PDB file of C-alpha atoms in Angstrom:
ATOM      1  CA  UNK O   1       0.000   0.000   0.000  1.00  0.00           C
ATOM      2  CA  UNK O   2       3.261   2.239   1.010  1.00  0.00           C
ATOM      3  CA  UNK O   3       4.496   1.808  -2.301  1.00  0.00           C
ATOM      4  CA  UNK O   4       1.465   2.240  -4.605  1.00  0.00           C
ATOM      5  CA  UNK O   5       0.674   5.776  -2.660  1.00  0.00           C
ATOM      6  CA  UNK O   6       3.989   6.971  -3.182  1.00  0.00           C
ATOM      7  CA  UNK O   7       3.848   5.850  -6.954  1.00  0.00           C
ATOM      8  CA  UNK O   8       0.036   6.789  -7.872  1.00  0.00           C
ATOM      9  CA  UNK O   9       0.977  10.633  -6.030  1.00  0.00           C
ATOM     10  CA  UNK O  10       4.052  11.266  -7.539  1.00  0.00           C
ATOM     11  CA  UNK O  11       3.103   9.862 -11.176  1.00  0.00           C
ATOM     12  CA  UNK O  12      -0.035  12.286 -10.603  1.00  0.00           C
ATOM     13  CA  UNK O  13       2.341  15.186  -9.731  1.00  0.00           C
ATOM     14  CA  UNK O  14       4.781  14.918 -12.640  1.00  0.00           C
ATOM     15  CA  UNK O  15       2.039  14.197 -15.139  1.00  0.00           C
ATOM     16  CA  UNK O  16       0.612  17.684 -14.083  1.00  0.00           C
ATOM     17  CA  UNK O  17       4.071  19.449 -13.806  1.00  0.00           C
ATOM     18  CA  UNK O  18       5.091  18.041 -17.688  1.00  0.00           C
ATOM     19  CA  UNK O  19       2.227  18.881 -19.294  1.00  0.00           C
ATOM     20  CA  UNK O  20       1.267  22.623 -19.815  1.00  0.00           C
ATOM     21  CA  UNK O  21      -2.209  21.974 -20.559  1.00  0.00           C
ATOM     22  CA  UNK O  22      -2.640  20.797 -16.881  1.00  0.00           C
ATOM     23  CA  UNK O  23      -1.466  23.613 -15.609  1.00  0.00           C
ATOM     24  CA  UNK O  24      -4.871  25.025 -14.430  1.00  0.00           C
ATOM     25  CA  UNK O  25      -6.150  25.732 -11.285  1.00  0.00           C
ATOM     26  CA  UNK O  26      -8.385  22.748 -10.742  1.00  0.00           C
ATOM     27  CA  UNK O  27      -4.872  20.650 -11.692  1.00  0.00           C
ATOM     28  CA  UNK O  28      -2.516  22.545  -9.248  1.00  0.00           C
ATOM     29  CA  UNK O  29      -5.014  22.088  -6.662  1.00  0.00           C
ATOM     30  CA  UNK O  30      -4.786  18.307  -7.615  1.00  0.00           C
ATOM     31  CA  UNK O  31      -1.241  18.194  -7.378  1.00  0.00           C
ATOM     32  CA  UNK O  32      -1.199  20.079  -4.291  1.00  0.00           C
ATOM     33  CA  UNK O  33      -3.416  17.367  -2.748  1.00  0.00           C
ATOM     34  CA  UNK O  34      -1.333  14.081  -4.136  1.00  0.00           C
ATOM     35  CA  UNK O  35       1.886  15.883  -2.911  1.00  0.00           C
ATOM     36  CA  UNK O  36       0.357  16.368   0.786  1.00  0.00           C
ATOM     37  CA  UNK O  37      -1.309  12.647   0.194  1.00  0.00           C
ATOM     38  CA  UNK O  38       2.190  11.481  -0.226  1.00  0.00           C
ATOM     39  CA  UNK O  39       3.395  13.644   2.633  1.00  0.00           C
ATOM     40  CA  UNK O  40       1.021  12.293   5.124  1.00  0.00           C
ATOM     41  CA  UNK O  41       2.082   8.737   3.997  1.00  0.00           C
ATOM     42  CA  UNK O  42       5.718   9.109   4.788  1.00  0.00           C
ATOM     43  CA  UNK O  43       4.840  10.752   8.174  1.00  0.00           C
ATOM     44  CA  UNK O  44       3.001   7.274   9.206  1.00  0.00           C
ATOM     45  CA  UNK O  45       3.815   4.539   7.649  1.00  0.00           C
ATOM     46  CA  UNK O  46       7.650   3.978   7.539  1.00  0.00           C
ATOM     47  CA  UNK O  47       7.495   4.028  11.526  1.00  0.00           C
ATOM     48  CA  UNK O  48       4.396   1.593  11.178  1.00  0.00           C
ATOM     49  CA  UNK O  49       6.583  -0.476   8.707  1.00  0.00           C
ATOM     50  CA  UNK O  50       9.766  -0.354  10.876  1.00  0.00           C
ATOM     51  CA  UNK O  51       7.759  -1.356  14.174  1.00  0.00           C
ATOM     52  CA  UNK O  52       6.332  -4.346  12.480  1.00  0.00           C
ATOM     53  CA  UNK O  53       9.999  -5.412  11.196  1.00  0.00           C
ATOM     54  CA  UNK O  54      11.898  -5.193  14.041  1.00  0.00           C
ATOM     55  CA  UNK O  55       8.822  -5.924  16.395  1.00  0.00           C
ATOM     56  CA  UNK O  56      10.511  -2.940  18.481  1.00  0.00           C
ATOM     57  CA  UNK O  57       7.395  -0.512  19.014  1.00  0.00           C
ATOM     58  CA  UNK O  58       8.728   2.390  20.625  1.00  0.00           C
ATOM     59  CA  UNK O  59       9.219   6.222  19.684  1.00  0.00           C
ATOM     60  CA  UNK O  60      10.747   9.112  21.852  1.00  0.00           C
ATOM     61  CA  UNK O  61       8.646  11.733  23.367  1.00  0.00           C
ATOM     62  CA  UNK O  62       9.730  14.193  21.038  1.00  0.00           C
ATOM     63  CA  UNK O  63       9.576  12.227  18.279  1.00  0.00           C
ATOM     64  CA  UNK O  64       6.115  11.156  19.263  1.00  0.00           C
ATOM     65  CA  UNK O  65       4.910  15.195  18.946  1.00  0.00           C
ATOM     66  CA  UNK O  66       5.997  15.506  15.393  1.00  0.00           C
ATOM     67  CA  UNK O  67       4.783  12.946  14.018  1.00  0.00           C
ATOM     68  CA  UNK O  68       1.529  14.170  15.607  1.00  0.00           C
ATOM     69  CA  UNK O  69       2.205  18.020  14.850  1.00  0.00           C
ATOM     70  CA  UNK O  70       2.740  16.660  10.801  1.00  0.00           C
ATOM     71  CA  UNK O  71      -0.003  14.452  11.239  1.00  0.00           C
ATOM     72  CA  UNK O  72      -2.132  17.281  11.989  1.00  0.00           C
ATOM     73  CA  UNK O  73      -1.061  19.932   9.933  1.00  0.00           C
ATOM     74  CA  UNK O  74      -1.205  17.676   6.647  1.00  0.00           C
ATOM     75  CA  UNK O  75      -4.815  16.616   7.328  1.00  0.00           C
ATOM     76  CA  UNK O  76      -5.783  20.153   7.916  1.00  0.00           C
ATOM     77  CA  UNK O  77      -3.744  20.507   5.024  1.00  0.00           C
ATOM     78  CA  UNK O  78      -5.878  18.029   3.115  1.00  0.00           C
ATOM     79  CA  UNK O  79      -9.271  19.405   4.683  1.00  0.00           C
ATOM     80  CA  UNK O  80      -8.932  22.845   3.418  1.00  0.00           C
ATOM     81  CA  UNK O  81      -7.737  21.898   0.000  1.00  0.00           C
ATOM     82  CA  UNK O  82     -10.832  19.584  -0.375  1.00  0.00           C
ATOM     83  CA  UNK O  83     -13.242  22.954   0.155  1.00  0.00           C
ATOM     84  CA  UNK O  84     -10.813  25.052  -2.223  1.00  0.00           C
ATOM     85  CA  UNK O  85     -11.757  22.350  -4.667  1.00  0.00           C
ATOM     86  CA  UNK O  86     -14.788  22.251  -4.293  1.00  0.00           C
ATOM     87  CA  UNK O  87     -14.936  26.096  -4.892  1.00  0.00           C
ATOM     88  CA  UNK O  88     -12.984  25.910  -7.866  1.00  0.00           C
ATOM     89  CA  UNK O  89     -15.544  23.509  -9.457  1.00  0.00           C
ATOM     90  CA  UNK O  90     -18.726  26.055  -8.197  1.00  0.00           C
ATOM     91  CA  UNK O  91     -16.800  28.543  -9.929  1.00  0.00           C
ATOM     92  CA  UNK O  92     -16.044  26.390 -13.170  1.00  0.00           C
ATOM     93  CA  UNK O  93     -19.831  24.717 -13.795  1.00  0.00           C
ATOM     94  CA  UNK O  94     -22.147  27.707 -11.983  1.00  0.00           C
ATOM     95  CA  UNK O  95     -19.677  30.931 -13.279  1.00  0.00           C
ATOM     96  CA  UNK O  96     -18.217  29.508 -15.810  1.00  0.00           C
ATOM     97  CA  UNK O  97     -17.794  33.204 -17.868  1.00  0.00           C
ATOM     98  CA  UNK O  98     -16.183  34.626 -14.619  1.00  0.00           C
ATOM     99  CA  UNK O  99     -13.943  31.497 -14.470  1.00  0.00           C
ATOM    100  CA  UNK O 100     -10.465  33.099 -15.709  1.00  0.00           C
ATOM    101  CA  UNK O 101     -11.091  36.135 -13.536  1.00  0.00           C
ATOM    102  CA  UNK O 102     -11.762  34.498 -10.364  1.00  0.00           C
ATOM    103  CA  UNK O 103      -9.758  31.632 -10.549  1.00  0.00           C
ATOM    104  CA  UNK O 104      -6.578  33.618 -11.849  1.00  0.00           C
ATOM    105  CA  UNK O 105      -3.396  32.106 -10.716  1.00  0.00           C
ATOM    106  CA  UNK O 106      -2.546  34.801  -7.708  1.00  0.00           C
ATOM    107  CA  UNK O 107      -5.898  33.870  -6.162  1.00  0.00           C
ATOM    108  CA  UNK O 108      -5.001  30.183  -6.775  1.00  0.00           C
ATOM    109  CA  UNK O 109      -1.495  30.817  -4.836  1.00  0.00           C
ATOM    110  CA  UNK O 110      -2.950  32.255  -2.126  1.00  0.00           C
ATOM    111  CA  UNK O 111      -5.985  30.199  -1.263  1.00  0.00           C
ATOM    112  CA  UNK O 112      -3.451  27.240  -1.282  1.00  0.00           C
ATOM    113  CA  UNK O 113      -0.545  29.487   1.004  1.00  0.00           C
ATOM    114  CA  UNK O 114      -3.470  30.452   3.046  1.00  0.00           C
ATOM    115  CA  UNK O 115      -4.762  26.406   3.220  1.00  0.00           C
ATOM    116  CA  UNK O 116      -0.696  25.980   4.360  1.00  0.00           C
ATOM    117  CA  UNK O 117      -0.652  28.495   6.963  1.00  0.00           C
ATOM    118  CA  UNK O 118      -3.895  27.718   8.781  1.00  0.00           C
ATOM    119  CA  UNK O 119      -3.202  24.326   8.726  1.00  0.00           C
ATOM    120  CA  UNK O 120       0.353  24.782  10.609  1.00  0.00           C
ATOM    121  CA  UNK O 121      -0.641  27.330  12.921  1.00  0.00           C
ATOM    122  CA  UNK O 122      -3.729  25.104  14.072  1.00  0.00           C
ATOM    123  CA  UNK O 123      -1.701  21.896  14.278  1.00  0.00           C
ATOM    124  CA  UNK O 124       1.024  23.686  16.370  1.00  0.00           C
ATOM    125  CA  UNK O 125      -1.399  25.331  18.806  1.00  0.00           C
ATOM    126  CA  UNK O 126      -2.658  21.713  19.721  1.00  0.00           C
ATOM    127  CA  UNK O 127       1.294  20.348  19.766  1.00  0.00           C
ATOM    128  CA  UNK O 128       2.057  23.346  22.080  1.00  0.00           C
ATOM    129  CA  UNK O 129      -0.667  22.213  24.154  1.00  0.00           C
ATOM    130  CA  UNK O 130      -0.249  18.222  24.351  1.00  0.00           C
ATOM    131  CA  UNK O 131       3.567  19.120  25.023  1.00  0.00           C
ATOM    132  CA  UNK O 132       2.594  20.668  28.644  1.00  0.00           C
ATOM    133  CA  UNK O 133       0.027  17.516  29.423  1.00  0.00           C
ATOM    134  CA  UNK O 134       1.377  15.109  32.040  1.00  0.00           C
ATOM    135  CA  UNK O 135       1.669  11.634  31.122  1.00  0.00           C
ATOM    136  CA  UNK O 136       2.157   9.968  34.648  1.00  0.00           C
ATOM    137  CA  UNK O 137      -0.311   6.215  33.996  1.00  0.00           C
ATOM    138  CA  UNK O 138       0.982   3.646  31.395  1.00  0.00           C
ATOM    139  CA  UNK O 139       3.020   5.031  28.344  1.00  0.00           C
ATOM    140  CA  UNK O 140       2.086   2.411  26.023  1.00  0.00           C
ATOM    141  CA  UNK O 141      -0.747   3.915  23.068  1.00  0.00           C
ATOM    142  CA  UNK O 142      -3.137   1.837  22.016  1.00  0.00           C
ATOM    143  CA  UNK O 143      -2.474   3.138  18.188  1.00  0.00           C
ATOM    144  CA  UNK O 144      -0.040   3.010  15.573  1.00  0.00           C
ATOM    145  CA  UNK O 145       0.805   5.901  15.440  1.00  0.00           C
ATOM    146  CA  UNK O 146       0.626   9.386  17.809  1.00  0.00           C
ATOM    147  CA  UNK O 147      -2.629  10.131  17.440  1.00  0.00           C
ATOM    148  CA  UNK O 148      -4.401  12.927  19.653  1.00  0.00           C
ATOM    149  CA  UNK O 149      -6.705  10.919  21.459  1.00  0.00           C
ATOM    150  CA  UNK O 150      -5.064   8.056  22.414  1.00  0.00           C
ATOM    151  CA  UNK O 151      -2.048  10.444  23.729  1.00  0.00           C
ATOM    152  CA  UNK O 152      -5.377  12.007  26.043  1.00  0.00           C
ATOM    153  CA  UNK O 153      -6.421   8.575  26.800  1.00  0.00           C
ATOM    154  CA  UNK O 154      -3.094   8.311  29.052  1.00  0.00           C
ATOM    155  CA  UNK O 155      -2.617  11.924  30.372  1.00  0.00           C
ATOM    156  CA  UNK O 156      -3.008  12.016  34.316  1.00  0.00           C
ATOM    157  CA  UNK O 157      -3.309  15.979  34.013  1.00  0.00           C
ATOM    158  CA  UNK O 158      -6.276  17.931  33.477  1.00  0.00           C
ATOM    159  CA  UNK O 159      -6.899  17.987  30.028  1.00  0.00           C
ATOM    160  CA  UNK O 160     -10.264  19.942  29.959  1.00  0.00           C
ATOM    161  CA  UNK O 161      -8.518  23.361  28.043  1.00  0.00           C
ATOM    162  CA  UNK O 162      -7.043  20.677  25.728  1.00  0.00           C
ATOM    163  CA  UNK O 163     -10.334  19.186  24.963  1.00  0.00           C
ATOM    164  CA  UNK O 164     -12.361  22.633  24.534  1.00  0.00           C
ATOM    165  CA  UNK O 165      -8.671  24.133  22.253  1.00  0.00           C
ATOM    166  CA  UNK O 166      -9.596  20.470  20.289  1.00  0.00           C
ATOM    167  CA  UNK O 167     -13.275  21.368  19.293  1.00  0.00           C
ATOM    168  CA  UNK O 168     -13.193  24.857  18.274  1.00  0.00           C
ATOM    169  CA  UNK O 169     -10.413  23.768  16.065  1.00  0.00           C
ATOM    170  CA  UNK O 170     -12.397  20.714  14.906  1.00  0.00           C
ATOM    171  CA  UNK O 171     -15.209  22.908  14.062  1.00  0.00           C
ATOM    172  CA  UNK O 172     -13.466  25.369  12.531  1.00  0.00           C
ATOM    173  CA  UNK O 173     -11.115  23.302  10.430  1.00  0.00           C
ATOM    174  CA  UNK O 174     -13.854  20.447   9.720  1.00  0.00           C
ATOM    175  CA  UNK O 175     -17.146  21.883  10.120  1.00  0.00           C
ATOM    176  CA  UNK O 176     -16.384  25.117   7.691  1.00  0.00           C
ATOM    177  CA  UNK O 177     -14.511  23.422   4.943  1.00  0.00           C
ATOM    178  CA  UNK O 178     -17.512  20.817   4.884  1.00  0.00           C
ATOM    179  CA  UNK O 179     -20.257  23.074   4.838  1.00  0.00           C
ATOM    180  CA  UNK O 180     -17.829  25.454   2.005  1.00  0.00           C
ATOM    181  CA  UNK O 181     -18.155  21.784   0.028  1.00  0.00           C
ATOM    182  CA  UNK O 182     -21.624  20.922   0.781  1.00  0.00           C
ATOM    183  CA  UNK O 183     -22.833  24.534  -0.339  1.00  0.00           C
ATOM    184  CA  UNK O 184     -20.735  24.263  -3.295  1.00  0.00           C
ATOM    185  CA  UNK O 185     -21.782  21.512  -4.476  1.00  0.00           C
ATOM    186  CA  UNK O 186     -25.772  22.099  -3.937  1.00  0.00           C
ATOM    187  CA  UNK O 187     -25.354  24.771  -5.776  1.00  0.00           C
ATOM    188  CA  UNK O 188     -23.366  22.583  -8.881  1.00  0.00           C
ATOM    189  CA  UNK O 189     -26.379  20.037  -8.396  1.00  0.00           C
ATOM    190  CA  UNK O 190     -28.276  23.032  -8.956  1.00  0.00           C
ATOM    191  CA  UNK O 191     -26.956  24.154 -11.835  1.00  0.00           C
ATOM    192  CA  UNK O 192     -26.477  20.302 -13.699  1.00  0.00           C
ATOM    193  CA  UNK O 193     -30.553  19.688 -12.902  1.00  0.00           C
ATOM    194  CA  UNK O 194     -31.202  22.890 -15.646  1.00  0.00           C
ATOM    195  CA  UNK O 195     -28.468  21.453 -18.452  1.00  0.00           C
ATOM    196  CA  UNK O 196     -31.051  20.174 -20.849  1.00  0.00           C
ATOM    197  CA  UNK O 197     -28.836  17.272 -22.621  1.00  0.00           C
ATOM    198  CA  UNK O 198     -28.283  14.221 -21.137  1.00  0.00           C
ATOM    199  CA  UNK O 199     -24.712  14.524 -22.217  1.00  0.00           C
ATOM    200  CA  UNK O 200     -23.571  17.369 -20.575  1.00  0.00           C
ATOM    201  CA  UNK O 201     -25.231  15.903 -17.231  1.00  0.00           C
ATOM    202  CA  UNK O 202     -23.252  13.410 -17.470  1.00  0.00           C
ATOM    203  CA  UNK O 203     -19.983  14.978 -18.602  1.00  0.00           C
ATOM    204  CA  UNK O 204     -20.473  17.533 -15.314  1.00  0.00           C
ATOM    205  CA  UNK O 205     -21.175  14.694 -12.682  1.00  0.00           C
ATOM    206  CA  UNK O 206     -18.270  13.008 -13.835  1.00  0.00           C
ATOM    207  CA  UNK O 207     -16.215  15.412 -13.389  1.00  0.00           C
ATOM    208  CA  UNK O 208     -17.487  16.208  -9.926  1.00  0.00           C
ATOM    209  CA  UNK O 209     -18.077  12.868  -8.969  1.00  0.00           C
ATOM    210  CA  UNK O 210     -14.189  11.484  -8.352  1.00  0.00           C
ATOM    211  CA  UNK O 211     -14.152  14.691  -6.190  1.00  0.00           C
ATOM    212  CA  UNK O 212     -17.240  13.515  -3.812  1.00  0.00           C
ATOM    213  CA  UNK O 213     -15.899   9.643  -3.454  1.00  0.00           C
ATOM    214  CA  UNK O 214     -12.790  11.571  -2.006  1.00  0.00           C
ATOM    215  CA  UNK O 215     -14.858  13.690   0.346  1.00  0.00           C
ATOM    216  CA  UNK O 216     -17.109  11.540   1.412  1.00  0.00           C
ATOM    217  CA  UNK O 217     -14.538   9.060   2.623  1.00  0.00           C
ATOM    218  CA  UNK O 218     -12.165  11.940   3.853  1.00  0.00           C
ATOM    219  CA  UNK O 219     -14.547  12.962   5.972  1.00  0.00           C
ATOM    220  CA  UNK O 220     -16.483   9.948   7.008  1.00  0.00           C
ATOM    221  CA  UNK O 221     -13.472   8.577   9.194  1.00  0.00           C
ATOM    222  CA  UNK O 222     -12.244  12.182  10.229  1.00  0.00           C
ATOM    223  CA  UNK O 223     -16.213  12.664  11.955  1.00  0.00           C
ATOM    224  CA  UNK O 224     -16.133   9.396  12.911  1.00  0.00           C
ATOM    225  CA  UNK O 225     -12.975   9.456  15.073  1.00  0.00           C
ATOM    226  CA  UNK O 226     -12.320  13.342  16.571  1.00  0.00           C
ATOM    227  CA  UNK O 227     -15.972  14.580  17.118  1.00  0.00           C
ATOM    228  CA  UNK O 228     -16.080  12.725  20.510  1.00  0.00           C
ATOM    229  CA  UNK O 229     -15.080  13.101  23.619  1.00  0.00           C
ATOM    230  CA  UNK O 230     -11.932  11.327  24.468  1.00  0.00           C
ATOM    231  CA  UNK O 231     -14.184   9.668  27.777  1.00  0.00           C
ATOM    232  CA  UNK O 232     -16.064   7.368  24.876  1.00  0.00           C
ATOM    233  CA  UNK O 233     -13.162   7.095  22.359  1.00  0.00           C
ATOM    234  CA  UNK O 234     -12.887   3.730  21.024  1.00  0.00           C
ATOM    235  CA  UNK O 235      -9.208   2.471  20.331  1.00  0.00           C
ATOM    236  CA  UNK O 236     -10.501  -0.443  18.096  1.00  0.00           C
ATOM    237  CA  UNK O 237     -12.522   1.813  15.956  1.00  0.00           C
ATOM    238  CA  UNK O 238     -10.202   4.746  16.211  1.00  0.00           C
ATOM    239  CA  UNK O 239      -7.490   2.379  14.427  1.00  0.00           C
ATOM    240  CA  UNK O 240      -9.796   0.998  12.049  1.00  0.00           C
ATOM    241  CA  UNK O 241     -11.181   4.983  10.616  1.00  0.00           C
ATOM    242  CA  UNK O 242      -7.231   5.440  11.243  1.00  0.00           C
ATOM    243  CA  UNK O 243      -6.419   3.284   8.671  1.00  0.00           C
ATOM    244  CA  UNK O 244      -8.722   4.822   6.107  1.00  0.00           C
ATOM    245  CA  UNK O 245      -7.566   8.177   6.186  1.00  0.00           C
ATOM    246  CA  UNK O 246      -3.558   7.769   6.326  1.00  0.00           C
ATOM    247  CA  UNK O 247      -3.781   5.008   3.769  1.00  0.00           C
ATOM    248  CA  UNK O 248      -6.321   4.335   2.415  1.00  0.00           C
ATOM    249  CA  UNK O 249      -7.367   7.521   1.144  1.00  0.00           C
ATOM    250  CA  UNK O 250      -3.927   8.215  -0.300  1.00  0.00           C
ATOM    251  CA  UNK O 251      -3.568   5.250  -2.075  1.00  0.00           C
ATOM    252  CA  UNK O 252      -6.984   5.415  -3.660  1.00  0.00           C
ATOM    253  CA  UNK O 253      -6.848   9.365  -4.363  1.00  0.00           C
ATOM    254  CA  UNK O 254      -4.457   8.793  -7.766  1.00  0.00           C
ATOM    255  CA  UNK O 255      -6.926   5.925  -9.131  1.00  0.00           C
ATOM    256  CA  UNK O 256     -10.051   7.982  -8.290  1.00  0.00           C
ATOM    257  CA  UNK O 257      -8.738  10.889 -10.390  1.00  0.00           C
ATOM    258  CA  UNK O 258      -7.095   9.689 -12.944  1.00  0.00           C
ATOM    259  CA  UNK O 259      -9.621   6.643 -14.158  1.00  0.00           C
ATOM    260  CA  UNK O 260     -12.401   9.014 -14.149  1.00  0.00           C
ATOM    261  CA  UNK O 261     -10.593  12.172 -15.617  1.00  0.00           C
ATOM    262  CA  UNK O 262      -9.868  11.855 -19.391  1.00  0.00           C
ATOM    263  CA  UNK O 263      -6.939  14.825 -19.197  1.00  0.00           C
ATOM    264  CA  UNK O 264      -4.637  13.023 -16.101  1.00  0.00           C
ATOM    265  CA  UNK O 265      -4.490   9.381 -18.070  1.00  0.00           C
ATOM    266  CA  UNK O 266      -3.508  11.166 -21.637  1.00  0.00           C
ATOM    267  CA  UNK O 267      -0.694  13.098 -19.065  1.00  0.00           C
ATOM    268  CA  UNK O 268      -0.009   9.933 -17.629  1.00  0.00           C
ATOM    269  CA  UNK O 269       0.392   8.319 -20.767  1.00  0.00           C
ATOM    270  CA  UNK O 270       2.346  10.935 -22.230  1.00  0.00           C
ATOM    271  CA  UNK O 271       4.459  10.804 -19.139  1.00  0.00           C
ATOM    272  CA  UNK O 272       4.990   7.321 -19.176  1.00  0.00           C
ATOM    273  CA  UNK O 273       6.054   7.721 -23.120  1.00  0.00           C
ATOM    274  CA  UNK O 274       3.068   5.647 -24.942  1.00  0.00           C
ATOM    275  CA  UNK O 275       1.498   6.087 -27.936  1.00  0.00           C
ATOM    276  CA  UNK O 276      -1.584   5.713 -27.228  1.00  0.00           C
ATOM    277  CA  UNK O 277      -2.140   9.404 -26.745  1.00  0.00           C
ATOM    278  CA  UNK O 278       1.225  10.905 -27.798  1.00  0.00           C
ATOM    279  CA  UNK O 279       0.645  13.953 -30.314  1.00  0.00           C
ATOM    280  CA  UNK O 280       0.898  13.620 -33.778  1.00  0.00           C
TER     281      UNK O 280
END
């Protein structure tokens, strides 16, 4: 699974970078996402692969908090680029004239630097935070990897301001990106239900469509596992949504996009040097 993320994200990324007809907004976005895909891969699963070879699970204290400060900041990461998406196909189907002008590359830039900078400031408020919680019980966690609440699960401190800190940020950084995608893409459904051929339907929900698998399985598990309290959190099921979302998700991003995206497997096969689609 390692080894087909890193491959899938990385033929996705130079696909987009060598061909200058990807290099639109919808497609930077896309790379933007496979890089931090592959990002959040490497941050989990070499320890996960180096535990299970020498059978020697253990990780220092300070290496514990960044793999949880990267953890966090690249599925922020992730989170926020999922809503810019999802804007940038509102604009594309419902303003389609206004497109170029909205869209425009600087806007592009900083929506994305923005996405970056959110995403490490929030992750770093909660690592500042978990770094001053006491761990006095058992220091063994129940996870694979350091996860937030199976670090709380141990603490012996109070933990309340971490818990509150943990919300807000949950809402802000989940429940506002979701609700940025859910508009969005009412108001695409809107827009598709008045297209009078049956062709263009169909050409606009397939383009949207490899977009929504993505989301809906992105945030599925992230719901599923941080809006609780850590009182009720469930290690078994924590590991299993775990699972989805650091590989899972990566690994199936690059099929999702490029089988159902006509643009990505000509770049790939361009890329890859067959003839298939290789210009005249």
């Amino acid at each position: 699974m390692y080894l087909v993320t890193m491959l899938g994200n990385l033929l996705i990324i130079l696909a987009i970078g060598s061909d200058s007809r990807l290099h639109m907004p919808m497609y930077f976005l896309l790379a933007n996402l496979s890089f931090v895909d592959t990002c959040v891969t490497c941050t989990i699963v070499p320890k996960v692969l180096v535990n299970i070879h020498t059978q020697h699970h253990t990780i220092s204290y300070t290496g514990c908090l960044m793999q949880m400060y990267f953890f966090m900041a690249l599925t922020l990461l992730d989170d926020f680029l999922l809503a810019v998406m999802a804007y940038d196909r509102y604009v594309a189907i419902c303003l389609p004239l206004h497109y170029t002008t909205v869209m425009c590359p600087q806007r592009c830039l900083l929506l994305v630097a923005t996405s970056w900078l959110c995403a490490s400031l929030l992750a770093f408020s909660l690592t500042l935070l978990m770094a001053q919680v006491s761990f006095c019980a058992s220091h063994s966690i129940p996870h694979f990897f350091c996860d937030l609440l199976p670090l709380l699960k141990l603490a012996c401190s109070d933990t309340h301001i971490f818990q509150v800190m943990m919300f807000a940020e949950a809402a802000l950084s989940g429940v506002v990106p979701l609700t940025c995608v859910l508009v969005s893409y009412a108001r695409i459904v809107h827009t598709i239900l008045r297209i009078p051929s049956a062709g263009g339907k169909h050409k606009v929900f397939s383009t949207c469509g490899s977009h929504l698998s993505v989301v809906t399985l992105f945030y599925g598990t992230l719901f599923l596992v941080y809006f609780q309290p850590s009182s009720s959190y469930s290690a078994d099921t924590g590991m299993v949504a775990s699972v989805v979302y650091t590989m899972v998700t990566p690994m199936l991003n690059p099929f999702i996009y490029s089988l159902r995206n006509k643009d990505i497997k000509q770049a790939l096969w361009r890329l890859l040097g067959c003839g298939k689609y290789s210009n005249p």
